[in-house]
PDB file of C-alpha atoms in Angstrom:
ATOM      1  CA  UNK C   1       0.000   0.000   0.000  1.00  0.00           C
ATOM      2  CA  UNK C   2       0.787   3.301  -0.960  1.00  0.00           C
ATOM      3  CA  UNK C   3       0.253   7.007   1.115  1.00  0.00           C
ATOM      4  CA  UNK C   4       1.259  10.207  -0.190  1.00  0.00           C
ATOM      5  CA  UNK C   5       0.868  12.813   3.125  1.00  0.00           C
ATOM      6  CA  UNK C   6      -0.645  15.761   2.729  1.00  0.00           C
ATOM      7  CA  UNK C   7       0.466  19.509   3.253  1.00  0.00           C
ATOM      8  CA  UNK C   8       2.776  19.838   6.316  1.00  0.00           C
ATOM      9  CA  UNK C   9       2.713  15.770   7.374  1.00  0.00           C
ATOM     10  CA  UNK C  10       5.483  13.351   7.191  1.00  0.00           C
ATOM     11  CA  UNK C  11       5.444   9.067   7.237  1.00  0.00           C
ATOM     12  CA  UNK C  12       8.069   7.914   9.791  1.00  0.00           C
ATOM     13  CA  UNK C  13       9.529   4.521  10.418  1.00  0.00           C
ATOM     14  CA  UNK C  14      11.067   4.677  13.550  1.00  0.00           C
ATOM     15  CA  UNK C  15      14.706   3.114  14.020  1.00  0.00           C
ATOM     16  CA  UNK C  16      15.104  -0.498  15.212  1.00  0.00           C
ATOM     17  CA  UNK C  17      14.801  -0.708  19.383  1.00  0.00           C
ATOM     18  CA  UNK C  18      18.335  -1.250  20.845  1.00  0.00           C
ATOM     19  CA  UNK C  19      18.207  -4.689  23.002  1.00  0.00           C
ATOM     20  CA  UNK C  20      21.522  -3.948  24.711  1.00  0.00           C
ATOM     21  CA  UNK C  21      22.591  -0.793  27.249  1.00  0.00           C
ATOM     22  CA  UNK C  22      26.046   0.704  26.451  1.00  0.00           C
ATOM     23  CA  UNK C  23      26.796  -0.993  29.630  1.00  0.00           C
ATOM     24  CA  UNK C  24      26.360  -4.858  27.956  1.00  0.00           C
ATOM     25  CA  UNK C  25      23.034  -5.169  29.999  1.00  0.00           C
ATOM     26  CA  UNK C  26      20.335  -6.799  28.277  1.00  0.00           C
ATOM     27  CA  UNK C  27      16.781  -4.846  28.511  1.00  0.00           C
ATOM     28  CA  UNK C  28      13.951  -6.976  28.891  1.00  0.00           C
ATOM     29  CA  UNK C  29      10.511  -6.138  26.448  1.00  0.00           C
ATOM     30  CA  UNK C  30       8.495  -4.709  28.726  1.00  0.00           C
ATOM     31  CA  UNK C  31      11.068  -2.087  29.973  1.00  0.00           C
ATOM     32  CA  UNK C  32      11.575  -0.902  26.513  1.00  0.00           C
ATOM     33  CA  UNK C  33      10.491   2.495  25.392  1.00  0.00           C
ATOM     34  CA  UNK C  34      10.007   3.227  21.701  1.00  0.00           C
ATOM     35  CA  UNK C  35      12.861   5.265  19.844  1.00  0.00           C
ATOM     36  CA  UNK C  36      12.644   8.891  19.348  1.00  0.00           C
ATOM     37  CA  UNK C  37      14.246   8.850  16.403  1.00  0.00           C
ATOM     38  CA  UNK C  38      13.080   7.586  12.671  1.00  0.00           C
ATOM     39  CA  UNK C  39      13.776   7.626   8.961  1.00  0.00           C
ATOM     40  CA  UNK C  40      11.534   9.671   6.312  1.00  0.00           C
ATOM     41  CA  UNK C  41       9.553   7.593   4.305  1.00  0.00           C
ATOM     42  CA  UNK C  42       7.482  10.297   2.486  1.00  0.00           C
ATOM     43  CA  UNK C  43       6.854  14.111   2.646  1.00  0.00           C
ATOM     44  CA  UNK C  44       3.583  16.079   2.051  1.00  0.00           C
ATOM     45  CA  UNK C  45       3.876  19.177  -0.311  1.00  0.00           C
ATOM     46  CA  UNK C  46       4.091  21.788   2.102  1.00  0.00           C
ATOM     47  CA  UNK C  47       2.483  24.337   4.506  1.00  0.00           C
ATOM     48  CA  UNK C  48      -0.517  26.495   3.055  1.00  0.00           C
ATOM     49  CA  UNK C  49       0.328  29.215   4.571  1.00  0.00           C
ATOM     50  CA  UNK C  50      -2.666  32.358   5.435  1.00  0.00           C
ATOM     51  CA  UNK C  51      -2.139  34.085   1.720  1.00  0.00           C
ATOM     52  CA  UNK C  52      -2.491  30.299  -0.093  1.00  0.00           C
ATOM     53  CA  UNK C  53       1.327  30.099  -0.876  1.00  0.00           C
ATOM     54  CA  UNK C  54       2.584  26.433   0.043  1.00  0.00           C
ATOM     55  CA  UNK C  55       6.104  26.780   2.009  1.00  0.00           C
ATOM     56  CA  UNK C  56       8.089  23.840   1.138  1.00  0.00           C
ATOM     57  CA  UNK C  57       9.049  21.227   4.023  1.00  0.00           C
ATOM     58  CA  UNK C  58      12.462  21.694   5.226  1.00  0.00           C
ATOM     59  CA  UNK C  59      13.053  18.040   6.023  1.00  0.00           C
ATOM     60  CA  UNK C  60      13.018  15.689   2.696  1.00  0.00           C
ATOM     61  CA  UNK C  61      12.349  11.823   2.464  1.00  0.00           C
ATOM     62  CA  UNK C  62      15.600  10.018   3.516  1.00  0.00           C
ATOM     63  CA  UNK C  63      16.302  11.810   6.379  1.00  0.00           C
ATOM     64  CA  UNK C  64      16.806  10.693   9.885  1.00  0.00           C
ATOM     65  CA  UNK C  65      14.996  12.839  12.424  1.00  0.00           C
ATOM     66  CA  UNK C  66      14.367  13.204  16.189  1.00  0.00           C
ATOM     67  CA  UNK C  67      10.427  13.678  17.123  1.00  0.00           C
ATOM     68  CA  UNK C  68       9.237  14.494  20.818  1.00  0.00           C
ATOM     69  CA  UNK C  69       7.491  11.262  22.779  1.00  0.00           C
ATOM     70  CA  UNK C  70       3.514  11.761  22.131  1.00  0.00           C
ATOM     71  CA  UNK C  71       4.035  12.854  18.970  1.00  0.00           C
ATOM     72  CA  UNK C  72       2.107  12.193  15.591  1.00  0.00           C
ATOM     73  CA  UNK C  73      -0.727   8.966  14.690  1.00  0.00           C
ATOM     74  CA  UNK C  74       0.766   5.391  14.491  1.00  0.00           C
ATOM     75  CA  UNK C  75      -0.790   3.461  11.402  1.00  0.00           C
ATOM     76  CA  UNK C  76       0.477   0.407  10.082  1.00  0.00           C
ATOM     77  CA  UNK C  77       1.576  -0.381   6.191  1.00  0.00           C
ATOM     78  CA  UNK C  78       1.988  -3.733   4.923  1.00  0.00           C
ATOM     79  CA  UNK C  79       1.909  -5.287   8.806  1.00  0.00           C
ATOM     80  CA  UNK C  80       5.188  -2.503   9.790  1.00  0.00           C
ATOM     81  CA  UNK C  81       4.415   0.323  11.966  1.00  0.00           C
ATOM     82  CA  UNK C  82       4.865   3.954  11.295  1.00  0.00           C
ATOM     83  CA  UNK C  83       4.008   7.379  12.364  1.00  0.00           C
ATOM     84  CA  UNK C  84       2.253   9.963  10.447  1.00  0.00           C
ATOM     85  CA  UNK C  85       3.415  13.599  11.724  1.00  0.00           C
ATOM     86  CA  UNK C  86       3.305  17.219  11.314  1.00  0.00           C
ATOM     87  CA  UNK C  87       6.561  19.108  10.545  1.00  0.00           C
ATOM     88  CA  UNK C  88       5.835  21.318  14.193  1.00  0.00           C
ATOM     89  CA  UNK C  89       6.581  17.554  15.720  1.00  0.00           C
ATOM     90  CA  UNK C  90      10.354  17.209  14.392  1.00  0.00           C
ATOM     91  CA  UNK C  91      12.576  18.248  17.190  1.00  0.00           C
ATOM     92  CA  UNK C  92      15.476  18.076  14.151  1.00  0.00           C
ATOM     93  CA  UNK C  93      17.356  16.569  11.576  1.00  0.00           C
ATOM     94  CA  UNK C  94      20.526  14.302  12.589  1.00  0.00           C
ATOM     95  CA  UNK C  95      23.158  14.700  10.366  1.00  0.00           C
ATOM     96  CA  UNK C  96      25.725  12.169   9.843  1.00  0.00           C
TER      97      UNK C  96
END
């Protein structure tokens, strides 16, 4: 399936959950929390701003960002979850 966001919205996949502290301790499942951090997947056109111009997204498909903890709608394409959120929720851009 196929989903093309609209306006200021992005599709997120977050990043895979790390099963290991930095420490070598293993974390058990239900002590996880989810990532804060995904990949891009797609990119609406832009904002309609108050005069009807459409302001181009800053953040492209591809990218890695960071995204605040209650942020944005989870949905689920072909059985993998991602999150569908407005450009206001991006915290940044990591660059590598």
């Amino acid at each position: 399936m196929k989903i093309r966001p609209l306006q200021d919205r992005l599709i997120v996949k977050r990043v895979a959950e790390e099963n290991k502290t930095k420490g070598g301790l293993y974390i058990p499942e239900t002590a996880k929390e989810k990532p804060l951090e995904g990949h891009v997947v797609a990119v609406g056109n832009g904002k309609v701003l108050e005069d009807g111009k459409v302001r181009p997204l800053d953040i492209k498909a591809g990218d890695t960002i960071l995204f605040s903890k209650y942020a944005g709608t989870e949905i689920k394409l072909d059985g993998e979850e991602h999150l569908i959120l407005r450009e206001e929720d991006v915290l940044g851009v990591v660059e590598k």
